[in-house]
């Protein structure tokens, strides 16, 4: 392939830029971004746990309100029965009322022990909820710190020129037929053009036989030799 020797280096730069673009095609996740994703997932789990813990507290609080309301009703019933007893003379009615008072008393005693149990439980449930909420706060902080680390890493990273812009500029500097031949060769072997270090091809990494090396050396300076192994255009002079 004919190419003015002053442009050989440009062809190699083009090959390198294309390779860089390929390598960056799949955006790599930085460790900082991974840390953010992990912290966000942890936050979501901790928020779920905190909301479940809050729900358990709410349920138990409702249970306590129910017990207290039942207790009030029973105490009223007991008082009504006792009041009625004071005025009642009929033996059957007195027996029924005494029974009512007894039942109410025993039911109130049951409720009191239920209430005691519920108070013990709600204490544990509230501790659990507070712990879950403090975990959420810790993880929120962790997410914030991780996000700050990503921003810092991004601002610290050197600004790299978009490879597409670099490629377009280099292609403009080269004759169109050279660009076309380079692209065709690149499609064929995935390299296109590479540096020849005097012994081996930068495209296929093969150490070339002496005959191949001398052929490359004897190529006129305004032509670009090809690797006898992989076909890559070889740039011999990058000065
Ligand atoms: Zn090669």
Short mmCIF file of C-alpha atoms and ligand atoms in Angstrom, two decimals:
data_model
loop_
_atom_site.label_atom_id
_atom_site.label_comp_id
_atom_site.label_asym_id
_atom_site.label_seq_id
_atom_site.Cartn_x
_atom_site.Cartn_y
_atom_site.Cartn_z
CA UNK A 1 0.00 0.00 0.00
CA UNK A 2 1.37 3.38 -1.00
CA UNK A 3 1.49 6.05 1.68
CA UNK A 4 3.73 9.05 2.05
CA UNK A 5 6.25 8.10 4.76
CA UNK A 6 5.38 11.22 6.80
CA UNK A 7 1.90 9.73 7.29
CA UNK A 8 2.97 6.26 8.50
CA UNK A 9 2.87 7.40 12.09
CA UNK A 10 -0.64 8.83 11.54
CA UNK A 11 -1.83 5.42 10.30
CA UNK A 12 -0.45 3.78 13.43
CA UNK A 13 -2.17 6.40 15.60
CA UNK A 14 -5.42 5.67 13.78
CA UNK A 15 -5.04 1.93 14.43
CA UNK A 16 -4.36 2.62 18.12
CA UNK A 17 -7.32 5.00 18.42
CA UNK A 18 -9.65 2.44 16.87
CA UNK A 19 -8.37 -0.19 19.28
CA UNK A 20 -8.93 2.16 22.24
CA UNK A 21 -12.47 2.81 21.06
CA UNK A 22 -13.17 -0.93 20.85
CA UNK A 23 -11.77 -1.50 24.33
CA UNK A 24 -14.00 1.23 25.75
CA UNK A 25 -17.13 0.17 23.88
CA UNK A 26 -18.38 -1.62 26.96
CA UNK A 27 -18.27 0.98 29.72
CA UNK A 28 -16.34 -0.39 32.64
CA UNK A 29 -17.81 -0.10 36.08
CA UNK A 30 -15.34 1.53 38.40
CA UNK A 31 -14.85 0.17 41.93
CA UNK A 32 -16.40 3.45 43.18
CA UNK A 33 -19.55 2.87 41.12
CA UNK A 34 -19.71 -0.73 42.33
CA UNK A 35 -19.55 0.52 45.91
CA UNK A 36 -22.50 2.86 45.20
CA UNK A 37 -24.58 0.03 43.72
CA UNK A 38 -23.81 -2.18 46.70
CA UNK A 39 -24.69 0.55 49.19
CA UNK A 40 -27.93 1.39 47.35
CA UNK A 41 -28.99 -2.28 47.41
CA UNK A 42 -28.14 -2.46 51.11
CA UNK A 43 -30.16 0.72 51.75
CA UNK A 44 -33.17 -0.74 49.99
CA UNK A 45 -32.96 -3.92 52.09
CA UNK A 46 -32.57 -1.92 55.30
CA UNK A 47 -35.51 0.33 54.40
CA UNK A 48 -37.70 -2.73 53.83
CA UNK A 49 -36.62 -4.14 57.18
CA UNK A 50 -37.30 -0.81 58.93
CA UNK A 51 -40.75 -0.53 57.42
CA UNK A 52 -41.57 -4.13 58.43
CA UNK A 53 -40.34 -3.34 61.96
CA UNK A 54 -42.50 -0.19 62.06
CA UNK A 55 -45.50 -2.20 60.91
CA UNK A 56 -44.97 -4.71 63.72
CA UNK A 57 -44.92 -1.81 66.22
CA UNK A 58 -48.13 -0.36 64.72
CA UNK A 59 -49.87 -3.74 64.92
CA UNK A 60 -48.90 -4.18 68.54
CA UNK A 61 -50.01 -0.62 69.40
CA UNK A 62 -53.40 -1.36 67.84
CA UNK A 63 -53.54 -4.57 69.81
CA UNK A 64 -52.90 -2.64 73.03
CA UNK A 65 -55.65 -0.12 72.15
CA UNK A 66 -58.04 -3.02 71.51
CA UNK A 67 -57.22 -4.62 74.86
CA UNK A 68 -57.68 -1.30 76.67
CA UNK A 69 -61.02 -0.68 74.98
CA UNK A 70 -62.21 -4.21 75.85
CA UNK A 71 -61.08 -3.65 79.41
CA UNK A 72 -63.07 -0.37 79.70
CA UNK A 73 -66.21 -2.11 78.40
CA UNK A 74 -65.81 -4.97 80.88
CA UNK A 75 -65.25 -2.65 83.81
CA UNK A 76 -68.42 -0.77 82.84
CA UNK A 77 -70.33 -4.05 82.61
CA UNK A 78 -69.01 -5.18 85.96
CA UNK A 79 -70.03 -1.86 87.58
CA UNK A 80 -73.50 -2.03 85.97
CA UNK A 81 -73.99 -5.56 87.30
CA UNK A 82 -72.77 -4.57 90.76
CA UNK A 83 -75.09 -1.52 90.77
CA UNK A 84 -78.02 -3.70 89.71
CA UNK A 85 -77.15 -6.25 92.41
CA UNK A 86 -77.57 -3.57 95.12
CA UNK A 87 -81.22 -3.07 94.14
CA UNK A 88 -82.12 -6.62 93.03
CA UNK A 89 -84.09 -8.92 95.36
CA UNK A 90 -85.09 -11.68 92.94
CA UNK A 91 -82.87 -14.74 93.65
CA UNK A 92 -82.55 -15.89 89.98
CA UNK A 93 -81.72 -12.37 88.81
CA UNK A 94 -79.18 -12.00 91.65
CA UNK A 95 -77.51 -15.26 90.61
CA UNK A 96 -77.27 -14.10 86.99
CA UNK A 97 -75.86 -10.72 88.04
CA UNK A 98 -73.31 -12.34 90.37
CA UNK A 99 -72.31 -14.57 87.50
CA UNK A 100 -71.89 -11.52 85.25
CA UNK A 101 -69.67 -9.82 87.82
CA UNK A 102 -67.58 -12.94 88.20
CA UNK A 103 -67.19 -13.40 84.43
CA UNK A 104 -66.28 -9.75 83.95
CA UNK A 105 -63.67 -9.92 86.74
CA UNK A 106 -62.06 -13.03 85.33
CA UNK A 107 -62.08 -11.63 81.79
CA UNK A 108 -60.52 -8.38 83.07
CA UNK A 109 -57.78 -10.41 84.77
CA UNK A 110 -57.10 -12.18 81.47
CA UNK A 111 -56.95 -8.87 79.66
CA UNK A 112 -54.53 -7.43 82.22
CA UNK A 113 -52.13 -10.27 81.66
CA UNK A 114 -52.55 -9.89 77.88
CA UNK A 115 -51.81 -6.21 78.28
CA UNK A 116 -48.70 -6.91 80.34
CA UNK A 117 -47.47 -9.28 77.66
CA UNK A 118 -48.23 -6.76 74.90
CA UNK A 119 -46.29 -4.07 76.78
CA UNK A 120 -43.30 -6.36 77.07
CA UNK A 121 -43.51 -7.20 73.39
CA UNK A 122 -43.90 -3.64 72.21
CA UNK A 123 -40.82 -2.68 74.14
CA UNK A 124 -38.79 -5.27 72.20
CA UNK A 125 -40.48 -4.33 68.92
CA UNK A 126 -39.69 -0.63 69.40
CA UNK A 127 -36.06 -1.43 70.14
CA UNK A 128 -35.98 -3.51 67.00
CA UNK A 129 -37.56 -0.67 64.97
CA UNK A 130 -35.10 1.91 66.37
CA UNK A 131 -32.21 -0.36 65.47
CA UNK A 132 -33.57 -0.85 61.94
CA UNK A 133 -34.00 2.92 61.53
CA UNK A 134 -30.49 3.63 62.69
CA UNK A 135 -29.24 1.05 60.18
CA UNK A 136 -31.12 2.96 57.46
CA UNK A 137 -29.44 6.21 58.54
CA UNK A 138 -26.02 4.53 58.52
CA UNK A 139 -26.60 3.16 55.03
CA UNK A 140 -27.89 6.51 53.77
CA UNK A 141 -24.62 8.00 54.90
CA UNK A 142 -22.75 5.16 53.22
CA UNK A 143 -24.57 5.84 49.91
CA UNK A 144 -23.78 9.55 50.16
CA UNK A 145 -20.11 8.85 50.83
CA UNK A 146 -19.94 6.34 47.98
CA UNK A 147 -21.53 8.86 45.59
CA UNK A 148 -19.08 11.53 46.70
CA UNK A 149 -16.23 9.07 46.04
CA UNK A 150 -17.52 8.50 42.49
CA UNK A 151 -17.62 12.25 41.85
CA UNK A 152 -14.17 12.70 43.26
CA UNK A 153 -12.79 9.86 41.14
CA UNK A 154 -14.41 11.36 38.06
CA UNK A 155 -13.02 14.82 38.67
CA UNK A 156 -9.60 13.38 39.45
CA UNK A 157 -9.50 11.28 36.28
CA UNK A 158 -7.70 12.93 33.37
CA UNK A 159 -10.12 14.09 30.70
CA UNK A 160 -9.65 11.77 27.76
CA UNK A 161 -10.57 12.99 24.31
CA UNK A 162 -13.45 11.08 22.74
CA UNK A 163 -11.84 8.35 20.55
CA UNK A 164 -14.44 8.97 17.83
CA UNK A 165 -13.19 12.57 17.51
CA UNK A 166 -9.56 11.42 17.42
CA UNK A 167 -10.37 8.79 14.78
CA UNK A 168 -12.22 11.29 12.58
CA UNK A 169 -9.30 13.74 12.76
CA UNK A 170 -6.71 11.07 11.89
CA UNK A 171 -8.79 9.70 9.04
CA UNK A 172 -9.02 13.21 7.60
CA UNK A 173 -5.23 13.45 7.53
CA UNK A 174 -4.88 10.21 5.54
CA UNK A 175 -5.76 9.56 1.89
CA UNK A 176 -9.23 8.00 1.57
CA UNK A 177 -7.93 4.85 -0.16
CA UNK A 178 -5.44 4.25 2.66
CA UNK A 179 -8.22 4.56 5.26
CA UNK A 180 -10.37 2.15 3.22
CA UNK A 181 -7.54 -0.40 2.94
CA UNK A 182 -6.77 -0.08 6.63
CA UNK A 183 -10.44 -0.64 7.53
CA UNK A 184 -10.63 -3.66 5.19
CA UNK A 185 -7.54 -5.16 6.79
CA UNK A 186 -8.92 -4.41 10.23
CA UNK A 187 -12.14 -6.23 9.40
CA UNK A 188 -10.07 -9.18 8.27
CA UNK A 189 -7.69 -9.58 11.20
CA UNK A 190 -9.00 -7.22 13.88
CA UNK A 191 -5.83 -5.12 13.86
CA UNK A 192 -5.44 -3.29 10.54
CA UNK A 193 -2.10 -1.67 11.25
CA UNK A 194 0.54 -2.20 13.90
CA UNK A 195 4.06 -1.29 14.90
CA UNK A 196 6.97 -3.37 13.66
CA UNK A 197 9.78 -3.32 16.20
CA UNK A 198 12.40 -4.77 13.87
CA UNK A 199 11.73 -8.39 14.83
CA UNK A 200 8.07 -9.05 15.56
CA UNK A 201 4.69 -7.82 14.37
CA UNK A 202 2.74 -5.70 16.85
CA UNK A 203 -0.50 -7.12 15.44
CA UNK A 204 0.00 -10.87 15.79
CA UNK A 205 3.07 -10.76 18.07
CA UNK A 206 4.86 -13.25 15.80
CA UNK A 207 8.64 -13.02 15.52
CA UNK A 208 9.05 -12.85 11.76
CA UNK A 209 11.51 -15.00 9.78
CA UNK A 210 14.64 -13.32 8.51
CA UNK A 211 13.33 -13.27 4.94
CA UNK A 212 10.15 -11.48 6.06
CA UNK A 213 12.16 -8.99 8.06
CA UNK A 214 14.42 -8.13 5.16
CA UNK A 215 11.44 -7.78 2.84
CA UNK A 216 9.90 -5.29 5.27
CA UNK A 217 13.20 -3.41 5.52
CA UNK A 218 13.52 -3.22 1.76
CA UNK A 219 10.04 -1.81 1.24
CA UNK A 220 10.25 1.66 -0.39
CA UNK A 221 9.76 4.33 2.26
CA UNK A 222 6.55 5.67 0.73
CA UNK A 223 4.90 2.26 0.93
CA UNK A 224 3.56 0.38 3.93
CA UNK A 225 4.67 -3.27 4.17
CA UNK A 226 2.37 -6.01 5.48
CA UNK A 227 3.04 -8.69 8.03
CA UNK A 228 3.57 -11.99 6.17
CA UNK A 229 1.76 -13.76 9.05
CA UNK A 230 -1.36 -11.72 9.73
CA UNK A 231 -1.48 -9.14 6.94
CA UNK A 232 -1.40 -6.13 9.26
CA UNK A 233 0.14 -3.01 7.75
CA UNK A 234 3.40 -2.57 9.56
CA UNK A 235 4.71 0.81 10.59
CA UNK A 236 8.50 0.68 10.86
CA UNK A 237 9.32 4.33 11.41
CA UNK A 238 7.53 6.40 13.99
CA UNK A 239 10.14 9.09 14.33
ZN1 LIG B 1 1.40 -9.98 12.10
#
